[in-house]
PDB file of C-alpha atoms in Angstrom:
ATOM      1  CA  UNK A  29       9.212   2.668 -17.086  1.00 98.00           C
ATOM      2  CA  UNK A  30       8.146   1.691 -13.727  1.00 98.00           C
ATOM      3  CA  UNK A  31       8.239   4.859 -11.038  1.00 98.00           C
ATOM      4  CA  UNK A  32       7.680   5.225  -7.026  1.00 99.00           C
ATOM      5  CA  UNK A  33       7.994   6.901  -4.304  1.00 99.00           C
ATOM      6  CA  UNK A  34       8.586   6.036  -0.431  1.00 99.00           C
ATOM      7  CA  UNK A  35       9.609   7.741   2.306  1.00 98.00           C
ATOM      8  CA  UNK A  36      11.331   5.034   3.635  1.00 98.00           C
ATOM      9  CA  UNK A  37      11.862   6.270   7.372  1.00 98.00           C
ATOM     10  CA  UNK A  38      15.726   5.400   7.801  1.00 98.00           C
ATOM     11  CA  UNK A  39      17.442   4.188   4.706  1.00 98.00           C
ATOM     12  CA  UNK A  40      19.943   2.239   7.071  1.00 97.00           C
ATOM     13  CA  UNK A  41      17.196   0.529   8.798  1.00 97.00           C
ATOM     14  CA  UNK A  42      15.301  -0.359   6.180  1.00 98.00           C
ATOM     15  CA  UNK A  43      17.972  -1.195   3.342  1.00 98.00           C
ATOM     16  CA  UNK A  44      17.126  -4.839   3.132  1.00 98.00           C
ATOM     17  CA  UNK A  45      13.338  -4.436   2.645  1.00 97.00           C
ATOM     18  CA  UNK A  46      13.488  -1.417  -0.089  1.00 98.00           C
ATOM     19  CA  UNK A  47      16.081  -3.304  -1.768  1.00 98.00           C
ATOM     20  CA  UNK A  48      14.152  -6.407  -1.894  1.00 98.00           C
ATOM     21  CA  UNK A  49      11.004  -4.811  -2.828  1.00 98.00           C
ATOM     22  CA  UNK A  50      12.563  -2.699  -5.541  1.00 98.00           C
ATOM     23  CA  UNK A  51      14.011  -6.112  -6.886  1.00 98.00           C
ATOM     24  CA  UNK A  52      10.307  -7.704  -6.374  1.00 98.00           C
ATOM     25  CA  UNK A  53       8.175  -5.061  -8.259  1.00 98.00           C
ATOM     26  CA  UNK A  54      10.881  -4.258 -10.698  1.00 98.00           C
ATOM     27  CA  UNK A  55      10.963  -0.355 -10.277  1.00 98.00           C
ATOM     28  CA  UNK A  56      13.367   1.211 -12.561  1.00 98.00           C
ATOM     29  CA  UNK A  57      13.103   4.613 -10.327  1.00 99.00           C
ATOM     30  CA  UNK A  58      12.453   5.032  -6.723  1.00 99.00           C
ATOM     31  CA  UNK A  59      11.992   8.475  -5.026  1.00 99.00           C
ATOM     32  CA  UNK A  60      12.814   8.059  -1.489  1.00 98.00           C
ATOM     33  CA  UNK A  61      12.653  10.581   1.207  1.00 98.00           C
ATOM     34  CA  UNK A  62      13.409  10.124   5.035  1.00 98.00           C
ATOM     35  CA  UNK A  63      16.582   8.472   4.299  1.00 98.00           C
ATOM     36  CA  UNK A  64      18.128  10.211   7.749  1.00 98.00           C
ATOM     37  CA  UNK A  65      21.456  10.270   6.736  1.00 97.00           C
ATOM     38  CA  UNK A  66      24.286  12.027   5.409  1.00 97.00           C
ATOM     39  CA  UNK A  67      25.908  10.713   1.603  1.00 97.00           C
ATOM     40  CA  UNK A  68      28.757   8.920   2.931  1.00 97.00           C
ATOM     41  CA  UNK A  69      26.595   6.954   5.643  1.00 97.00           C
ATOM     42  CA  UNK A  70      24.411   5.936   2.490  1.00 98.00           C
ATOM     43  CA  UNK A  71      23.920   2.069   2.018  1.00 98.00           C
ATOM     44  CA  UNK A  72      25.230   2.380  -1.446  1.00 98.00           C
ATOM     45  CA  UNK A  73      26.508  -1.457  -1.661  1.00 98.00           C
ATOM     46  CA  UNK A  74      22.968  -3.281  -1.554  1.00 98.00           C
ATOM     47  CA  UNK A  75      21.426  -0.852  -4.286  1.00 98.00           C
ATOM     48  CA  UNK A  76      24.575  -1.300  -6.784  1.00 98.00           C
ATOM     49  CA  UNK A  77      24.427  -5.077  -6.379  1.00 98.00           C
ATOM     50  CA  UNK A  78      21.318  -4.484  -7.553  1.00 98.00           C
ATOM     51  CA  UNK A  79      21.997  -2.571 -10.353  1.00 98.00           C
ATOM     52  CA  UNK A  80      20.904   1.039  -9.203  1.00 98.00           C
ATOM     53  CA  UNK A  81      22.474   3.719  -9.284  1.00 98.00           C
ATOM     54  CA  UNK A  82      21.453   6.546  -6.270  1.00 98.00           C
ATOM     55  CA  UNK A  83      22.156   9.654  -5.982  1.00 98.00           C
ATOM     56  CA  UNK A  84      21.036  12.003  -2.764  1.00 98.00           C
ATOM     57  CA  UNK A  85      20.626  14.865  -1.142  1.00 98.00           C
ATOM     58  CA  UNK A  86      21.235  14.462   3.398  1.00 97.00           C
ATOM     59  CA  UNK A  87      22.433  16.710   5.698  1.00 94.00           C
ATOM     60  CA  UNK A  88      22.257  14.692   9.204  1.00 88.00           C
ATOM     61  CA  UNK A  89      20.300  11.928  10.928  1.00 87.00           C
ATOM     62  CA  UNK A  90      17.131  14.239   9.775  1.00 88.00           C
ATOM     63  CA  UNK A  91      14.754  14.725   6.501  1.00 96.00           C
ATOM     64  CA  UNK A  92      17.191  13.910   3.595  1.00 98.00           C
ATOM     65  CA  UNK A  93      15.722  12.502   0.349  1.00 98.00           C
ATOM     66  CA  UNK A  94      17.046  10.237  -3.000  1.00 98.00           C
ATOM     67  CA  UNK A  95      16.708   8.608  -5.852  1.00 99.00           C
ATOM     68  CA  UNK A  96      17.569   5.123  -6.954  1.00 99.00           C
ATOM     69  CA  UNK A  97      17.766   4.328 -10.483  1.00 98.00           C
ATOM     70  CA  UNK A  98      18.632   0.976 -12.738  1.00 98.00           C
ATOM     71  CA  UNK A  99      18.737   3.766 -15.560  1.00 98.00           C
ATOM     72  CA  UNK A 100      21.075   6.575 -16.283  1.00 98.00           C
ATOM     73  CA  UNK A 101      20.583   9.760 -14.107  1.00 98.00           C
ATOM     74  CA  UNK A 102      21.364  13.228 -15.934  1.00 98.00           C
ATOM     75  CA  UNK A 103      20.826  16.857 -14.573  1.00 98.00           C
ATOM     76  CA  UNK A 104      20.607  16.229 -11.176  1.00 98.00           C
ATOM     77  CA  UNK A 105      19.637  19.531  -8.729  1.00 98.00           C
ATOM     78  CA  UNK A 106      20.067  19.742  -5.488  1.00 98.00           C
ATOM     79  CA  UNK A 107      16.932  21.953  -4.090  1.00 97.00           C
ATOM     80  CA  UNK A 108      14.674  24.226  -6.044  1.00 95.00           C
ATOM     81  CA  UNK A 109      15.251  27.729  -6.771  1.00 90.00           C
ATOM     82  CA  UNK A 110      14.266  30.210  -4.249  1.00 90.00           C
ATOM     83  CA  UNK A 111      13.391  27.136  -1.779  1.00 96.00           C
ATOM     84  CA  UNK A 112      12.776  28.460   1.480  1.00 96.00           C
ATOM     85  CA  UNK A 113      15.038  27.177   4.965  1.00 95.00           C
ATOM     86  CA  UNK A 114      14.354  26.743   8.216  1.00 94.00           C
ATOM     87  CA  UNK A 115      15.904  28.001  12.121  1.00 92.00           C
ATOM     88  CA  UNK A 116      14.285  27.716  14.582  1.00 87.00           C
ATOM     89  CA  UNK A 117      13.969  30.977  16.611  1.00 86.00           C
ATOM     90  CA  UNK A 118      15.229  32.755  13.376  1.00 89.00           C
ATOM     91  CA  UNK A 119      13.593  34.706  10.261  1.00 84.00           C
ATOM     92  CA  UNK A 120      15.050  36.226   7.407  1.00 77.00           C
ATOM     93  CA  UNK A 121      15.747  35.001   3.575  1.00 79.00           C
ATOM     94  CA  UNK A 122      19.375  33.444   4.435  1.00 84.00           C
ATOM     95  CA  UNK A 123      18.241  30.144   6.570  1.00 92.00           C
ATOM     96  CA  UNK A 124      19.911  26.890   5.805  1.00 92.00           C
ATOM     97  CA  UNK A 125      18.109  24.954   3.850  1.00 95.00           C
ATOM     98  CA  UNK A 126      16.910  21.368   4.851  1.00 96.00           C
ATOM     99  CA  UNK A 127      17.457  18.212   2.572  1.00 97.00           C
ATOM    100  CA  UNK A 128      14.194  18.213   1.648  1.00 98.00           C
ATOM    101  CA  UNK A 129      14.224  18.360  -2.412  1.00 98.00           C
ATOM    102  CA  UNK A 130      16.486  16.489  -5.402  1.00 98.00           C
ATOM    103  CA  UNK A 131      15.573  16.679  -9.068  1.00 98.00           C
ATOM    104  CA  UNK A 132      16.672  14.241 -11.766  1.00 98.00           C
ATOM    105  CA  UNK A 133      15.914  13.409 -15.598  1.00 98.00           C
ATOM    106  CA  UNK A 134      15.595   9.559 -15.929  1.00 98.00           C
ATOM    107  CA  UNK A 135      15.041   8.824 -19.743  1.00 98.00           C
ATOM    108  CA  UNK A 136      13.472  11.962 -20.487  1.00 98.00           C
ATOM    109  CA  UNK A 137      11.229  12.175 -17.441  1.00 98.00           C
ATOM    110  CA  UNK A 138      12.167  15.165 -15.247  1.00 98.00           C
ATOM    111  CA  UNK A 139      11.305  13.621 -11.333  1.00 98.00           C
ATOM    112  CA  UNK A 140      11.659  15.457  -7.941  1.00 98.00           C
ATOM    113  CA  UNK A 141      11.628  13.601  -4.672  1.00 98.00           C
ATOM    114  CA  UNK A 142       9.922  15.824  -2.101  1.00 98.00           C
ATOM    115  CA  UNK A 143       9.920  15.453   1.761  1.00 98.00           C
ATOM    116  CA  UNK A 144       7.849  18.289   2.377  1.00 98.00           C
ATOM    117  CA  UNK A 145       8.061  20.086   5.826  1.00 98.00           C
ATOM    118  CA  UNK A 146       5.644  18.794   8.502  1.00 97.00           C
ATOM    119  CA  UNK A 147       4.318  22.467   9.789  1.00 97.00           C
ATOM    120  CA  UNK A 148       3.982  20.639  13.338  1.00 96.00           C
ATOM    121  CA  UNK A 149       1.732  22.549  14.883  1.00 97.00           C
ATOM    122  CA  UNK A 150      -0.755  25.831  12.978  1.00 97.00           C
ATOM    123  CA  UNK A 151       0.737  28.098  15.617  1.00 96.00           C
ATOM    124  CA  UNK A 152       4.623  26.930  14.939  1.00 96.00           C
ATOM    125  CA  UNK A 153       6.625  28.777  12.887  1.00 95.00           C
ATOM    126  CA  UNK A 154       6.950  25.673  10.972  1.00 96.00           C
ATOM    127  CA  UNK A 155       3.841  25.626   9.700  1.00 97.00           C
ATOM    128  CA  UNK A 156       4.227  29.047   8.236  1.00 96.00           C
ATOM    129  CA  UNK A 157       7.434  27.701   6.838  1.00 97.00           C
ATOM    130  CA  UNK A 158       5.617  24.906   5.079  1.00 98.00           C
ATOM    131  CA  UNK A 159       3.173  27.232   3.351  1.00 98.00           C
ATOM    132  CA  UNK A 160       6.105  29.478   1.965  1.00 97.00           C
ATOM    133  CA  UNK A 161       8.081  26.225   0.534  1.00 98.00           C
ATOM    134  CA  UNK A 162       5.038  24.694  -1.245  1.00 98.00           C
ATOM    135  CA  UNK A 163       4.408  28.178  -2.593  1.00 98.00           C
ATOM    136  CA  UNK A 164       7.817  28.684  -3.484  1.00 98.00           C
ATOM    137  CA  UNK A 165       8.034  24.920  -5.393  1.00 98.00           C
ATOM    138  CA  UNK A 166       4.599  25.743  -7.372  1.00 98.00           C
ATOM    139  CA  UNK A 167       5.496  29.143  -8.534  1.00 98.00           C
ATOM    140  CA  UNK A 168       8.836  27.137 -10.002  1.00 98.00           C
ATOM    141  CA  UNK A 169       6.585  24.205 -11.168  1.00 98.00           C
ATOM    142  CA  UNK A 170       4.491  27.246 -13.173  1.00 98.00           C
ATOM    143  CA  UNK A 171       7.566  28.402 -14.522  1.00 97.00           C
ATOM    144  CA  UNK A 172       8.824  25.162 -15.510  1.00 98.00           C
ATOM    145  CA  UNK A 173       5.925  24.140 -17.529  1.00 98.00           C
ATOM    146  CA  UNK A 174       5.430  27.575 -18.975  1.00 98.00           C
ATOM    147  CA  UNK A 175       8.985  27.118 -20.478  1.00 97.00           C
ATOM    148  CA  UNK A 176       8.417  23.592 -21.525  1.00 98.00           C
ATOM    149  CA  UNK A 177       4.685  22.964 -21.677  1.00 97.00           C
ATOM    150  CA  UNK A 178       5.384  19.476 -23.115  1.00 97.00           C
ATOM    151  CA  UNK A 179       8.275  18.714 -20.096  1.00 98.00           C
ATOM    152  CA  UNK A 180       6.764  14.482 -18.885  1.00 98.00           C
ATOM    153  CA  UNK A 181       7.711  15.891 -15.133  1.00 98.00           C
ATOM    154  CA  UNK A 182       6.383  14.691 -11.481  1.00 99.00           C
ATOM    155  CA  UNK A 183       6.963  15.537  -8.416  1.00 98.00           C
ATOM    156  CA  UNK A 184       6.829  12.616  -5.789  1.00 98.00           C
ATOM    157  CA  UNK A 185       7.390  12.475  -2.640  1.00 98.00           C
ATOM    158  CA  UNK A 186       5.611  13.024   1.097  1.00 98.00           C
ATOM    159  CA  UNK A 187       3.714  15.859   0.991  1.00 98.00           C
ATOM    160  CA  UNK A 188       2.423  16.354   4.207  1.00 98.00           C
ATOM    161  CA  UNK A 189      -0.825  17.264   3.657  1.00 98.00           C
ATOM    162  CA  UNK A 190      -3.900  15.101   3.022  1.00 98.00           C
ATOM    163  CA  UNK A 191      -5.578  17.514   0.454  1.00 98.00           C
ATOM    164  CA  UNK A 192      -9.459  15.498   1.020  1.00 98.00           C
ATOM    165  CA  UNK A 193     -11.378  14.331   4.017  1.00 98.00           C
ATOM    166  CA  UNK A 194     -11.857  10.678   2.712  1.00 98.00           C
ATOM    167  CA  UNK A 195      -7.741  10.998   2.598  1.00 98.00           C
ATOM    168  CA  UNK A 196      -7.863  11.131   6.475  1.00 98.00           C
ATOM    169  CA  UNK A 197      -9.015   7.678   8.443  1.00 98.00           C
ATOM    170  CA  UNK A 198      -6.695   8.903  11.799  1.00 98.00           C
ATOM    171  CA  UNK A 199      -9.271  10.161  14.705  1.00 97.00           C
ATOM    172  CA  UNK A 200      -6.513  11.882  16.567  1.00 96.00           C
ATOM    173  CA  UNK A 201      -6.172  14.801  13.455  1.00 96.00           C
ATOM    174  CA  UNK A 202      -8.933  17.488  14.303  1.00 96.00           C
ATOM    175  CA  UNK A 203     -10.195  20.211  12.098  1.00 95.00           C
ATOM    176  CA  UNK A 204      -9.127  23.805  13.027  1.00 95.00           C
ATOM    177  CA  UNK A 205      -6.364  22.248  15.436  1.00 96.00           C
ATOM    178  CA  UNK A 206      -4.139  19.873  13.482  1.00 97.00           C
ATOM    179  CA  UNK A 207      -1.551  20.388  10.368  1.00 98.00           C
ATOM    180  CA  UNK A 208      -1.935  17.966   7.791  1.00 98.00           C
ATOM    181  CA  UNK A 209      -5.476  19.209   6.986  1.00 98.00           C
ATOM    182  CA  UNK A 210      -5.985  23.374   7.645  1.00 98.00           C
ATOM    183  CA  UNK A 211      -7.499  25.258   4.687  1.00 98.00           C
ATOM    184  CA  UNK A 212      -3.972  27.094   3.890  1.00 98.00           C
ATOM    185  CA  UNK A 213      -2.348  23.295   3.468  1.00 98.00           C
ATOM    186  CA  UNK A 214      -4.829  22.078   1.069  1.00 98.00           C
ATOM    187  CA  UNK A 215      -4.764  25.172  -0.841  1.00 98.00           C
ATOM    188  CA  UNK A 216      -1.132  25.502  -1.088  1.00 98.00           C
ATOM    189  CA  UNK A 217      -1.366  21.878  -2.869  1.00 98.00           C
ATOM    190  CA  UNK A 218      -4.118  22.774  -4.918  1.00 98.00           C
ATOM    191  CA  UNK A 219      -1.759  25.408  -6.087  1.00 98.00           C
ATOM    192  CA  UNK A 220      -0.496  22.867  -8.077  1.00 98.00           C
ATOM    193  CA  UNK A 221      -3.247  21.634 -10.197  1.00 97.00           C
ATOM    194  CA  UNK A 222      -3.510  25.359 -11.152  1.00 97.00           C
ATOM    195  CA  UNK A 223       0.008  25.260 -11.671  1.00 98.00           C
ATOM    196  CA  UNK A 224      -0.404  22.658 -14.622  1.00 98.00           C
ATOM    197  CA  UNK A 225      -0.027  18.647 -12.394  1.00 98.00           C
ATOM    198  CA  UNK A 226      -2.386  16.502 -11.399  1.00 98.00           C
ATOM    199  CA  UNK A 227      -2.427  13.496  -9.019  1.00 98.00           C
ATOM    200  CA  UNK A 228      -1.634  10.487 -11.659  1.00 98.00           C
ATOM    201  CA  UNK A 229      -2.596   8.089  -8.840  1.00 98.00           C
ATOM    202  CA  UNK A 230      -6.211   8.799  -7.507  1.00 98.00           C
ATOM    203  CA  UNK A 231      -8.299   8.260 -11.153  1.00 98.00           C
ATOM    204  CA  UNK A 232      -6.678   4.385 -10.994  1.00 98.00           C
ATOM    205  CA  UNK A 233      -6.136   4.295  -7.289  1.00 98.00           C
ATOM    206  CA  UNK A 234      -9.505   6.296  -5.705  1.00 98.00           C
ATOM    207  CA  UNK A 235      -8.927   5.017  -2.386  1.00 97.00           C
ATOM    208  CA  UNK A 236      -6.410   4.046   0.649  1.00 98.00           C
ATOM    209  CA  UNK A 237      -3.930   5.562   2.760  1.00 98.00           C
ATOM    210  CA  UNK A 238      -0.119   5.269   2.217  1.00 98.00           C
ATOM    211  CA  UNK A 239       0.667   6.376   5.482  1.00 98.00           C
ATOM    212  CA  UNK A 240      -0.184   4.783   9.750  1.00 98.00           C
ATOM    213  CA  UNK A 241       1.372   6.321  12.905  1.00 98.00           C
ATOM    214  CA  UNK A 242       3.062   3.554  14.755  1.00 97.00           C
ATOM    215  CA  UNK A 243       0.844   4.562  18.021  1.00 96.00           C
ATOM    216  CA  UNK A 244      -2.781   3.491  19.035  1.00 95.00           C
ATOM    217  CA  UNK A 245      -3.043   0.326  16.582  1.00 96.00           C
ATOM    218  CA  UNK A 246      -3.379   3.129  13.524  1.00 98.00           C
ATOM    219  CA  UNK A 247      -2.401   0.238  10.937  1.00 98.00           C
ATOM    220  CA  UNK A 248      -4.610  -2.667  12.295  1.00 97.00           C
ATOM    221  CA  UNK A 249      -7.369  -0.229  12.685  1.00 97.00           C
ATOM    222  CA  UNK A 250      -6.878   1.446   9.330  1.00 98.00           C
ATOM    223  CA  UNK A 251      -6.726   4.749  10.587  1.00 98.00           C
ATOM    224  CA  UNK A 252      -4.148   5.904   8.048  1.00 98.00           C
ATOM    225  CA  UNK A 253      -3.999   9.293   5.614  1.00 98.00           C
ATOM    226  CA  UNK A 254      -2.988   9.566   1.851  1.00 98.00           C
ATOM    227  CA  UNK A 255      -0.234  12.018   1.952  1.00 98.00           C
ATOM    228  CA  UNK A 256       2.048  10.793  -0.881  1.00 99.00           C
ATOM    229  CA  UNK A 257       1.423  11.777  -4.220  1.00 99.00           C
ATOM    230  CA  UNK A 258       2.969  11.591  -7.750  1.00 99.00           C
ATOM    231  CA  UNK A 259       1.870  14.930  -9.116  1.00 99.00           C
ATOM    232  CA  UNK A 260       2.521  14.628 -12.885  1.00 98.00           C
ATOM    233  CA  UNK A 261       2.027  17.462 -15.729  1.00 98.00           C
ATOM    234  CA  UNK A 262       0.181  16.089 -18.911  1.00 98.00           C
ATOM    235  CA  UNK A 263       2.861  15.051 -20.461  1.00 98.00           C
ATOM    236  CA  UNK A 264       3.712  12.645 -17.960  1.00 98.00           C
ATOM    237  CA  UNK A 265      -0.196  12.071 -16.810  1.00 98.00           C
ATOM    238  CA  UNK A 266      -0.471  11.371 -20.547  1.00 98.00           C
ATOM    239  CA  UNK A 267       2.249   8.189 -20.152  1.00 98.00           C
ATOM    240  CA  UNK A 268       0.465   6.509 -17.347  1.00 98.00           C
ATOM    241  CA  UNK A 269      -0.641   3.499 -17.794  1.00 98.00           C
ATOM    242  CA  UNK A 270      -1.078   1.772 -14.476  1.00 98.00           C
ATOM    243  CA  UNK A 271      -1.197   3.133 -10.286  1.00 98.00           C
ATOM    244  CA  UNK A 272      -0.771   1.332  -7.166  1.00 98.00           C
ATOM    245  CA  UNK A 273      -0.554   1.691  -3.697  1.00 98.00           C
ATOM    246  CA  UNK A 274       1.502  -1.167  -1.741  1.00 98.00           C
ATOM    247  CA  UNK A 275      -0.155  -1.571   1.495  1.00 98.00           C
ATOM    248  CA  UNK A 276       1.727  -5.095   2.280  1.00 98.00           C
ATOM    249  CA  UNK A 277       4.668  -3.050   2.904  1.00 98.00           C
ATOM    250  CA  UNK A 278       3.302  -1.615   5.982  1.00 98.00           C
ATOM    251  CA  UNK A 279       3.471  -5.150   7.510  1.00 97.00           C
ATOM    252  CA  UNK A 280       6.209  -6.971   8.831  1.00 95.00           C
ATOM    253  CA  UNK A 281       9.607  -6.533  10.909  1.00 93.00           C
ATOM    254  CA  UNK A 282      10.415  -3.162  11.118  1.00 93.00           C
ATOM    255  CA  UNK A 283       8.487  -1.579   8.617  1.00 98.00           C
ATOM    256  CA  UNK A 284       8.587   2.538   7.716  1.00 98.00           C
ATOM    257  CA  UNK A 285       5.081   4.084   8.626  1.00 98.00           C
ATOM    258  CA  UNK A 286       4.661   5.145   5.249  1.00 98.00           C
ATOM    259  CA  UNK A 287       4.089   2.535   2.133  1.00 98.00           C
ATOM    260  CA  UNK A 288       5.193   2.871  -1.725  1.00 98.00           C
ATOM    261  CA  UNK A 289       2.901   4.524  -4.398  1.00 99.00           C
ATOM    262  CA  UNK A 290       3.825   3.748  -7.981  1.00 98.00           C
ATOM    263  CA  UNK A 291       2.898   4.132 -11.272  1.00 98.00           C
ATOM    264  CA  UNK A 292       3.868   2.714 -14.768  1.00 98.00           C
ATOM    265  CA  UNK A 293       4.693   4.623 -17.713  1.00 98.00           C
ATOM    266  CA  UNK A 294       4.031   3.667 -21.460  1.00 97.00           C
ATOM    267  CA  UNK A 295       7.099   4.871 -24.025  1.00 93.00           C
ATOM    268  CA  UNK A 296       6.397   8.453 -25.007  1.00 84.00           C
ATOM    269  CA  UNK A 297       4.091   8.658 -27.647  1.00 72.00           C
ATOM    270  CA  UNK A 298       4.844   9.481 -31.471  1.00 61.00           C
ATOM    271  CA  UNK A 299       2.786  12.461 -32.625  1.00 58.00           C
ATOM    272  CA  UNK A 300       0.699  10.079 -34.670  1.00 55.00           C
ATOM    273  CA  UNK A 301       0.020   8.278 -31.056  1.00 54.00           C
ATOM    274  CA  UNK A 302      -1.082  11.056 -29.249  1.00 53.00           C
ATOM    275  CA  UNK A 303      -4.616  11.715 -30.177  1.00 52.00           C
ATOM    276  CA  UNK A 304      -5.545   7.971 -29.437  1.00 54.00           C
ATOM    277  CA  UNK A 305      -3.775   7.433 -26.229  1.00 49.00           C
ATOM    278  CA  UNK A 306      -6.276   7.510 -23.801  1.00 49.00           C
ATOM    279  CA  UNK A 307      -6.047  10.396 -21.000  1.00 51.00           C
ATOM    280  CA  UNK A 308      -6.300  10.415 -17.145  1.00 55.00           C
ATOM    281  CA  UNK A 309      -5.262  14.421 -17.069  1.00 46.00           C
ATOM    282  CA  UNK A 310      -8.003  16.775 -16.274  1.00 44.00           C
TER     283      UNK A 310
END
């Protein structure tokens, strides 16, 4: 099985060229987040011709997320438990909740598509608001594996934070000033190595970016960061077979600032498999 993820930036803008790449690469799921719309401004039409099935999770012309499927979809959850919201100018454990989370089992996987919130700025109260959701998702992503240790589940998605320094190439992100790369962010993801994942994409895929800001010439110059991931417990670390990160797609008419990340999956193992399959998880 052939999984990605892409925040593609405006699902109406960009139907054509996901569509067309999905057809390309022949992805059998694609987590997308940043479709900016609500479900019945979704353009379903292109992705059934193609023989995908999407289901979704948007609110308004903001966030939203997806996923697009050529096999069956079962269990599908809208949020996480306990996920945090957001208001501005507002506190307090009733906020709305953004589109920002949709979990589905595709042939026994369990994936999440994650837009996670940007935090803006270290003294915003969306950057406080970041820390409690990614806190919130790993103490569910503990419980979730501590129910089902041997649960193949990833969570994909933009995640808003580049947890390295060789993930950050842009000059205009500055330590002690910008999101993206405080302390609190990159310990908040490391949260969820402890919590049982691990990035499936870095041992095959050790370097590049998968997102450029459209200012200052950030793709020409390469001044990018690696902030989408496909976190994966063991069981699902244990099925991959292959990682890549499609640059090309950040070329082009019209192209999202962010590219896809993907990774292929072997069949799941038999338990006379499983002590010879070779093992990226550690």
């Amino acid at each position: 099985m052939r999984v990605a993820t892409w925040n593609v930036n405006s699902i109406r803008t960009r139907v054509g060229r996901v569509v067309d790449w999905l057809v390309r690469e022949d992805v059998d799921v694609l987590a997308m987040q940043e479709i900016k719309c609500k479900p019945e401004q979704f353009p379903y039409g292109p992705f059934e011709d193609a023989g995908y099935e999407v289901v979704l999770h948007g609110l308004n012309q903001w966030n939203g997320v997806a996923i697009a499927s050529r096999l069956p979809i079962e269990d599908v959850q809208i949020g996480f438990p306990d996920m945090p919201g957001f208001l501005k100018g507002h506190e307090g454990p009733d906020l709305p909740k953004e589109a920002r989370a949709i979990g589905a089992t595709v042939d026994g996987v369990r994936l999440w598509s994650l837009y996670v919130p940007n935090g803006r700025a270290l003294d915003d109260p969306h950057y406080h608001y970041k820390l409690d959701w990614l806190a919130t998702l790993a103490e569910d992503t503990r419980r979730w594996l501590a129910e089902n240790p041997h649960l193949p589940l990833a969570l994909m998605g933009d995640w808003n934070v580049a947890p390295l320094d060789s993930d950050v190439g842009d000059p205009s992100l500055i330590p002690g000033v910008s999101t993206h790369i405080s302390p609190p962010e990159r310990t908040a993801f490391s949260a969820f190595e402890a919590a049982g994942l691990t990035d499936v994409v870095r041992p095959l895929v050790p370097e590049g970016y998968t997102y450029w800001d459209y200012k200052q010439l950030r793709f020409p110059r390469n001044e990018g960061l690696r902030i989408d991931f496909i976190m994966g417990s063991e069981a699902f670390a244990d099925r991959v077979a292959g990682a890549s990160i499609h640059r090309n797609e950040r070329k082009g008419d019209a192209p999202s600032d962010h590219v896809p990340v993907l990774v292929d999956l072997t069949d799941a193992p038999s338990d006379d498999e499983d002590e010879d399959r070779p093992m990226i998880f550690g």
